[in-house]
Tab-separated table of C-alpha atoms and ligand atoms in Angstrom:
chain	number	residue	atom	x	y	z
S	1308	MET	CA	-23.252	-5.638	0.535
S	1309	LYS	CA	-23.456	-2.776	-1.739
S	1310	ARG	CA	-21.684	-2.913	-5.100
S	1311	ARG	CA	-19.270	-0.332	-4.528
S	1312	ASP	CA	-18.096	-1.968	-1.207
S	1313	PHE	CA	-17.655	-5.124	-3.413
S	1314	LEU	CA	-15.560	-3.050	-5.899
S	1315	LEU	CA	-13.570	-1.679	-3.208
S	1316	THR	CA	-12.856	-4.866	-1.599
S	1317	ALA	CA	-11.998	-6.621	-5.168
S	1318	GLY	CA	-9.687	-3.729	-5.578
S	1319	ALA	CA	-8.063	-4.205	-2.342
S	1320	ILE	CA	-7.552	-7.971	-2.723
S	1321	ALA	CA	-6.354	-7.369	-6.309
S	1322	GLY	CA	-3.700	-5.138	-4.378
S	1323	THR	CA	-2.213	-8.199	-2.639
S	1324	ALA	CA	-0.462	-9.487	-5.999
S	1325	GLY	CA	-3.653	-11.085	-7.076
S	1326	LEU	CA	-3.204	-14.028	-4.659
S	1327	GLY	CA	-6.033	-13.064	-2.532
S	1328	ALA	CA	-5.960	-12.725	1.269
S	1329	ALA	CA	-5.599	-16.378	1.766
S	1330	GLY	CA	-3.869	-16.392	4.969
S	1331	LEU	CA	-5.775	-13.926	6.668
S	1332	GLY	CA	-8.573	-14.585	9.288
S	1333	ALA	CA	-11.848	-14.550	7.756
S	1334	THR	CA	-13.261	-12.013	9.990
S	1335	GLY	CA	-10.565	-9.641	8.723
S	1336	LEU	CA	-12.040	-9.881	5.074
S	1337	VAL	CA	-15.347	-8.870	6.529
S	1338	SER	CA	-14.323	-6.167	8.499
S	1339	GLY	CA	-13.541	-3.781	5.803
S	1340	VAL	CA	-17.223	-3.786	4.101
S	1341	GLY	CA	-20.419	-2.811	5.144
S	1342	PRO	CA	-22.202	-1.117	8.026
S	1343	ARG	CA	-21.803	-2.849	11.334
S	1344	LYS	CA	-22.592	-2.306	14.978
S	1345	ALA	CA	-19.585	-4.023	16.725
S	1346	PRO	CA	-15.899	-3.771	15.408
S	1347	MET	CA	-14.828	-6.927	13.591
S	1348	PRO	CA	-11.195	-7.528	14.266
S	1349	TYR	CA	-8.501	-8.008	11.735
S	1350	ASP	CA	-6.179	-10.811	13.024
S	1351	LEU	CA	-2.863	-9.977	11.446
S	1352	ILE	CA	0.177	-12.335	11.869
S	1353	VAL	CA	3.351	-10.986	11.455
S	1354	GLN	CA	5.506	-13.998	9.784
S	1355	LYS	CA	8.297	-15.248	7.603
S	1356	ALA	CA	7.097	-15.210	4.031
S	1357	ARG	CA	8.482	-16.417	0.833
S	1358	TYR	CA	7.835	-14.910	-2.642
S	1359	ARG	CA	9.195	-15.076	-6.294
S	1360	PHE	CA	10.330	-11.866	-7.658
S	1361	THR	CA	12.254	-13.487	-10.583
S	1362	ASP	CA	12.625	-17.206	-11.283
S	1363	GLN	CA	13.929	-17.867	-7.823
S	1364	SER	CA	12.066	-17.680	-4.681
S	1365	THR	CA	13.227	-15.139	-2.159
S	1366	LEU	CA	13.113	-16.552	1.245
S	1367	GLY	CA	13.143	-14.467	4.710
S	1368	MET	CA	10.615	-12.106	3.558
S	1369	VAL	CA	8.368	-10.492	6.392
S	1370	SER	CA	4.532	-10.423	5.485
S	1371	LEU	CA	1.323	-10.915	7.186
S	1372	LEU	CA	0.705	-13.618	4.511
S	1373	PRO	CA	3.160	-16.632	3.757
S	1374	GLN	CA	3.244	-16.113	0.069
S	1375	ALA	CA	1.935	-12.484	-0.753
S	1376	PRO	CA	2.396	-8.973	0.473
S	1377	PRO	CA	0.765	-7.561	3.302
S	1378	PRO	CA	-2.719	-6.918	2.163
S	1379	VAL	CA	-4.550	-3.739	1.907
S	1380	LEU	CA	-6.484	-3.171	5.298
S	1381	VAL	CA	-9.576	-1.328	5.166
S	1382	GLY	CA	-11.576	0.932	7.762
S	1383	HIS	CA	-14.306	3.458	7.981
S	1384	GLN	CA	-14.003	6.985	9.209
S	1385	GLY	CA	-15.539	7.310	12.611
S	1386	LYS	CA	-15.932	3.606	13.105
S	1387	PRO	CA	-13.615	1.524	15.765
S	1388	MET	CA	-11.374	-0.762	14.237
S	1389	VAL	CA	-9.560	-3.667	16.017
S	1390	LEU	CA	-6.495	-5.075	14.788
S	1391	ASN	CA	-4.822	-8.001	16.567
S	1392	VAL	CA	-1.238	-8.236	15.637
S	1393	ARG	CA	0.532	-11.448	16.570
S	1394	ASN	CA	4.279	-11.917	16.169
S	1395	THR	CA	5.518	-15.301	15.090
S	1396	LEU	CA	8.951	-13.904	14.111
S	1397	PRO	CA	12.008	-14.726	16.338
S	1398	ASP	CA	12.721	-10.658	16.754
S	1399	TYR	CA	10.524	-8.164	18.539
S	1400	THR	CA	7.963	-6.239	16.490
S	1401	SER	CA	5.342	-3.538	16.704
S	1402	MET	CA	3.031	-1.754	14.299
S	1403	HIS	CA	2.485	1.697	13.423
S	1404	TRP	CA	-0.495	3.090	11.697
S	1405	HIS	CA	1.325	5.930	9.602
S	1406	GLY	CA	-0.446	8.887	9.375
S	1407	VAL	CA	-3.446	8.128	11.323
S	1408	ARG	CA	-4.513	10.481	14.231
S	1409	ILE	CA	-4.925	8.135	17.024
S	1410	ALA	CA	-4.309	7.896	20.881
S	1411	ASN	CA	-0.534	7.625	21.560
S	1412	ALA	CA	-1.129	4.170	23.028
S	1413	MET	CA	-2.099	2.774	19.802
S	1414	ASP	CA	0.839	4.535	17.814
S	1415	GLY	CA	2.960	1.274	18.056
S	1416	VAL	CA	6.249	3.027	19.292
S	1417	PRO	CA	8.126	0.154	21.400
S	1418	TYR	CA	9.224	1.475	24.999
S	1419	LEU	CA	7.413	4.883	24.432
S	1420	THR	CA	3.829	3.877	23.865
S	1421	GLN	CA	4.151	0.160	24.412
S	1422	MET	CA	6.359	-2.662	25.147
S	1423	PRO	CA	7.556	-4.361	21.919
S	1424	ILE	CA	5.412	-7.550	20.681
S	1425	ALA	CA	7.773	-10.551	21.491
S	1426	THR	CA	7.464	-13.798	19.699
S	1427	ASN	CA	4.010	-15.445	20.247
S	1428	GLU	CA	2.669	-12.360	21.660
S	1429	THR	CA	-0.246	-10.477	20.304
S	1430	PHE	CA	-0.727	-6.724	20.761
S	1431	PRO	CA	-4.575	-5.584	20.289
S	1432	TYR	CA	-4.590	-2.234	18.496
S	1433	ALA	CA	-7.954	-0.543	18.656
S	1434	PHE	CA	-8.730	2.620	17.562
S	1435	THR	CA	-11.377	4.905	15.733
S	1436	PRO	CA	-10.003	6.713	12.574
S	1437	PRO	CA	-11.230	10.517	12.668
S	1438	ASP	CA	-10.320	11.005	9.149
S	1439	ALA	CA	-10.695	9.327	5.708
S	1440	GLY	CA	-7.816	8.736	3.470
S	1441	THR	CA	-4.798	6.828	2.309
S	1442	TYR	CA	-2.545	5.643	5.089
S	1443	TRP	CA	0.188	2.812	5.426
S	1444	TYR	CA	1.238	0.805	8.093
S	1445	HIS	CA	4.741	-0.723	9.128
S	1446	PRO	CA	6.584	-2.304	12.232
S	1447	HIS	CA	8.181	0.553	14.269
S	1448	CYS	CA	10.514	-1.876	16.068
S	1449	MET	CA	13.301	-3.574	13.960
S	1450	THR	CA	11.669	-1.186	11.513
S	1451	MET	CA	14.464	-0.863	8.924
S	1452	ASP	CA	15.089	-4.612	8.814
S	1453	GLN	CA	11.466	-5.875	8.861
S	1454	MET	CA	10.539	-3.206	6.230
S	1455	ALA	CA	13.326	-3.894	4.086
S	1456	HIS	CA	12.159	-7.677	3.824
S	1457	GLY	CA	8.516	-6.668	3.137
S	1458	LEU	CA	6.386	-5.585	6.035
S	1459	THR	CA	4.662	-2.485	4.856
S	1460	GLY	CA	0.887	-2.531	3.498
S	1461	VAL	CA	-1.465	0.084	2.696
S	1462	LEU	CA	-4.184	1.236	5.125
S	1463	VAL	CA	-7.479	2.729	3.523
S	1464	ILE	CA	-9.928	4.648	5.648
S	1465	LYS	CA	-13.306	5.032	3.654
S	1466	GLU	CA	-15.248	8.192	3.930
S	1467	ALA	CA	-18.288	8.452	6.418
S	1468	LYS	CA	-20.015	9.617	3.369
S	1469	ASP	CA	-19.376	7.697	0.113
S	1470	PRO	CA	-17.749	9.937	-2.496
S	1471	GLY	CA	-19.156	7.832	-5.242
S	1472	PHE	CA	-15.912	6.305	-7.096
S	1473	ASP	CA	-16.998	3.094	-9.125
S	1474	ALA	CA	-13.854	1.420	-8.336
S	1475	ASP	CA	-10.572	1.710	-6.009
S	1476	GLN	CA	-6.965	0.503	-6.418
S	1477	ALA	CA	-4.085	0.840	-4.106
S	1478	ILE	CA	-0.445	0.709	-5.263
S	1479	ASN	CA	2.318	0.076	-2.767
S	1480	LEU	CA	5.796	1.062	-4.235
S	1481	LYS	CA	8.488	-0.874	-2.502
S	1482	ASP	CA	11.996	-1.751	-3.378
S	1483	PHE	CA	13.998	-4.947	-2.708
S	1484	ARG	CA	17.684	-5.523	-2.747
S	1485	LEU	CA	18.537	-8.918	-3.938
S	1486	ASN	CA	21.646	-10.761	-5.482
S	1487	GLU	CA	20.994	-12.840	-8.428
S	1488	GLU	CA	20.003	-15.942	-6.663
S	1489	GLY	CA	17.152	-13.942	-5.161
S	1490	GLU	CA	18.882	-13.504	-1.777
S	1491	PHE	CA	18.568	-10.586	0.279
S	1492	LEU	CA	21.703	-8.123	0.053
S	1493	PRO	CA	22.610	-5.981	3.062
S	1494	SER	CA	20.082	-3.030	3.374
S	1495	PHE	CA	22.745	-0.622	4.106
S	1496	THR	CA	26.027	-0.047	2.501
S	1497	GLY	CA	28.803	2.587	3.131
S	1498	ARG	CA	28.790	3.583	-0.421
S	1499	GLY	CA	24.903	4.029	-0.277
S	1500	ALA	CA	25.267	6.025	2.998
S	1501	ALA	CA	28.004	8.475	1.660
S	1502	ARG	CA	25.334	9.084	-1.309
S	1503	ALA	CA	21.756	9.096	-1.706
S	1504	GLY	CA	21.032	6.267	0.494
S	1505	THR	CA	21.297	2.324	-0.419
S	1506	PHE	CA	18.741	1.771	-3.127
S	1507	GLY	CA	17.111	-1.638	-3.771
S	1508	ASN	CA	17.303	-3.289	-7.126
S	1509	ILE	CA	14.029	-4.625	-7.477
S	1510	VAL	CA	11.758	-1.860	-8.119
S	1511	THR	CA	8.065	-3.177	-7.560
S	1512	ALA	CA	4.442	-2.007	-7.383
S	1513	ASN	CA	2.456	-4.707	-4.755
S	1514	TRP	CA	5.633	-6.676	-4.837
S	1515	GLN	CA	5.290	-7.121	-9.001
S	1516	GLU	CA	6.798	-5.729	-11.938
S	1517	ASN	CA	4.200	-3.924	-13.806
S	1518	PRO	CA	0.911	-5.778	-12.486
S	1519	VAL	CA	-2.115	-5.197	-14.610
S	1520	TYR	CA	-5.261	-4.692	-12.817
S	1521	ASP	CA	-8.553	-4.930	-14.593
S	1522	GLN	CA	-11.220	-2.144	-13.898
S	1523	PRO	CA	-14.586	-1.114	-15.546
S	1524	ALA	CA	-14.136	0.754	-18.807
S	1525	GLY	CA	-15.228	4.445	-18.414
S	1526	ALA	CA	-15.329	4.298	-14.506
S	1527	LEU	CA	-14.272	6.794	-11.997
S	1528	LEU	CA	-11.514	5.101	-10.326
S	1529	ARG	CA	-9.554	6.380	-7.183
S	1530	LEU	CA	-5.803	5.456	-7.397
S	1531	ARG	CA	-4.048	5.249	-4.222
S	1532	VAL	CA	-0.391	5.517	-4.556
S	1533	VAL	CA	1.750	4.783	-1.522
S	1534	ASN	CA	5.714	5.018	-1.554
S	1535	THR	CA	6.648	2.636	1.366
S	1536	ASP	CA	10.488	2.660	0.266
S	1537	THR	CA	12.805	3.747	2.592
S	1538	THR	CA	15.233	5.240	0.227
S	1539	ARG	CA	13.758	6.103	-3.419
S	1540	ILE	CA	11.994	9.356	-4.070
S	1541	HIS	CA	9.676	8.250	-6.781
S	1542	LYS	CA	9.106	10.447	-9.829
S	1543	LEU	CA	5.625	9.524	-11.033
S	1544	TYR	CA	3.211	10.395	-13.760
S	1545	LEU	CA	0.188	8.880	-15.576
S	1546	THR	CA	-0.411	8.204	-19.086
S	1547	THR	CA	-3.537	10.065	-19.263
S	1548	THR	CA	-4.663	13.601	-18.859
S	1549	ASP	CA	-8.144	12.364	-17.619
S	1550	ALA	CA	-7.029	12.612	-13.951
S	1551	ARG	CA	-6.553	14.795	-11.007
S	1552	ILE	CA	-4.704	14.825	-7.830
S	1553	ILE	CA	-7.411	14.850	-5.088
S	1554	ALA	CA	-5.238	13.940	-1.946
S	1555	TRP	CA	-1.754	14.224	-0.821
S	1556	ASP	CA	-0.559	12.507	2.386
S	1557	GLY	CA	-4.091	11.376	3.120
S	1558	HIS	CA	-5.426	14.996	3.001
S	1559	PRO	CA	-7.836	16.153	0.432
S	1560	VAL	CA	-6.047	18.799	-1.913
S	1561	ARG	CA	-7.589	22.159	-1.613
S	1562	ASP	CA	-5.842	23.914	-4.367
S	1563	PRO	CA	-5.598	22.296	-7.775
S	1564	ILE	CA	-2.064	20.598	-8.189
S	1565	ALA	CA	-1.084	20.348	-11.890
S	1566	LEU	CA	-1.095	16.817	-13.230
S	1567	PRO	CA	2.397	15.358	-13.450
S	1568	THR	CA	3.748	14.713	-17.014
S	1569	ALA	CA	6.819	12.773	-18.096
S	1570	LEU	CA	8.760	15.976	-18.359
S	1571	LYS	CA	7.562	17.225	-14.882
S	1572	PRO	CA	6.695	14.094	-12.758
S	1573	VAL	CA	5.604	14.595	-9.229
S	1574	PHE	CA	7.973	13.550	-6.553
S	1575	VAL	CA	6.604	11.192	-3.935
S	1576	GLY	CA	9.169	10.590	-1.190
S	1577	PRO	CA	9.454	7.481	1.520
S	1578	GLY	CA	6.224	7.317	3.393
S	1579	GLN	CA	4.259	9.879	1.058
S	1580	ARG	CA	0.953	9.033	-0.432
S	1581	LEU	CA	-0.794	10.373	-3.551
S	1582	ASP	CA	-4.341	9.815	-4.569
S	1583	PHE	CA	-5.664	10.404	-8.040
S	1584	ALA	CA	-9.167	10.497	-9.299
S	1585	LEU	CA	-9.067	9.226	-12.643
S	1586	ARG	CA	-11.406	8.198	-15.398
S	1587	MET	CA	-10.760	4.536	-17.167
S	1588	PRO	CA	-10.507	4.547	-20.713
S	1589	ASP	CA	-13.906	3.765	-22.772
S	1590	SER	CA	-12.816	0.792	-24.805
S	1591	GLU	CA	-12.040	-2.645	-23.435
S	1592	GLY	CA	-8.210	-3.512	-23.384
S	1593	GLN	CA	-6.954	0.078	-23.210
S	1594	LYS	CA	-4.866	0.916	-20.470
S	1595	ILE	CA	-3.571	3.659	-18.265
S	1596	ASP	CA	0.020	3.310	-16.731
S	1597	LEU	CA	1.687	4.572	-13.592
S	1598	MET	CA	5.098	5.483	-14.839
S	1599	ALA	CA	8.073	6.230	-12.829
S	1600	SER	CA	11.078	8.284	-13.938
S	1601	LEU	CA	14.131	6.034	-13.158
S	1602	PRO	CA	17.573	6.612	-14.036
S	1603	GLY	CA	17.907	5.606	-17.683
S	1604	GLN	CA	14.586	5.248	-18.869
S	1605	PRO	CA	10.920	5.608	-17.331
S	1606	LYS	CA	9.492	2.316	-16.125
S	1607	VAL	CA	5.792	1.263	-16.054
S	1608	MET	CA	5.125	0.577	-12.443
S	1609	ALA	CA	1.390	-0.573	-12.712
S	1610	SER	CA	-1.216	-0.807	-15.298
S	1611	LEU	CA	-5.100	-0.253	-15.297
S	1612	ARG	CA	-6.855	-1.953	-17.915
S	1613	ALA	CA	-10.341	-1.405	-19.057
S	1614	ILE	CA	-12.709	-4.233	-18.971
S	1615	GLY	CA	-16.541	-4.507	-19.572
S	1616	SER	CA	-19.008	-2.269	-21.173
S	1617	ASN	CA	-18.383	1.433	-20.848
S	1618	LEU	CA	-19.881	3.035	-17.505
S	1619	ASN	CA	-19.430	6.585	-19.325
S	1620	ARG	CA	-18.569	8.340	-15.877
S	1621	ASN	CA	-17.280	11.999	-16.153
S	1622	LEU	CA	-14.267	13.196	-13.887
H	367	CU	CU1	5.753	5.677	9.254
């Protein structure tokens, strides 16, 4: 395993709230890294989950892991992928690979491209991603319900030719709508429908409030920000100028886009993806924050903290 592959995998696993991909089949873990002949399948189990957003456990979450967010899935441009999606929910489900150019039959739209996946059924999704970039996945059946309860994840397709980053960090932005006991509130309200939508009240990154990810000091890092919320248009910026927007909705940016600031944040709507190339600070302990302008005051969504000796890379 090459070092860079390890870093990407480490970043991807860190993306699952630091809990690792404990419930994911071992084959799923190795499928994302290294050259290989035959595609190794991801075995993905859509399941009920529980999670602690506050001091109370929230039941009725939907994930691919029993106590963690859906993990970052990794594929390779031009290499076949197999993702076996098994449904253990009482409701139907299906999986859509948002933004990936694939055969219609693999697009996950119930009654149109496939029958819904019923309880205890498995659907084998198989495709070869033609483009590299940042994508995401979500059910396309009971969509709003299962997404509101957590079933959204980041899908990374690595370039056929390694672009040379030292580290990779995926951030899945998602709100949850809970009462004070940590129980789900209705996903839709009449009041919300008559205004800008029904917003969640727990604003998270990888299901956490301000997770901190350790990354090598002075490293070139690719930050993949995905808004998988169905309502909130995030207004984002970074607390560094040593960064560049390199891709938008999975596509490489051809003409430079001005780096967002607190006064001029970048708007990232539901389903959109934004990739930054950034340089980590030189000294151990220094941080870069991903900020969101929210009503009232800005919020630190996630932080990247420099560790180890300075890699001294240039942007
Ligand atoms: Cu979608």
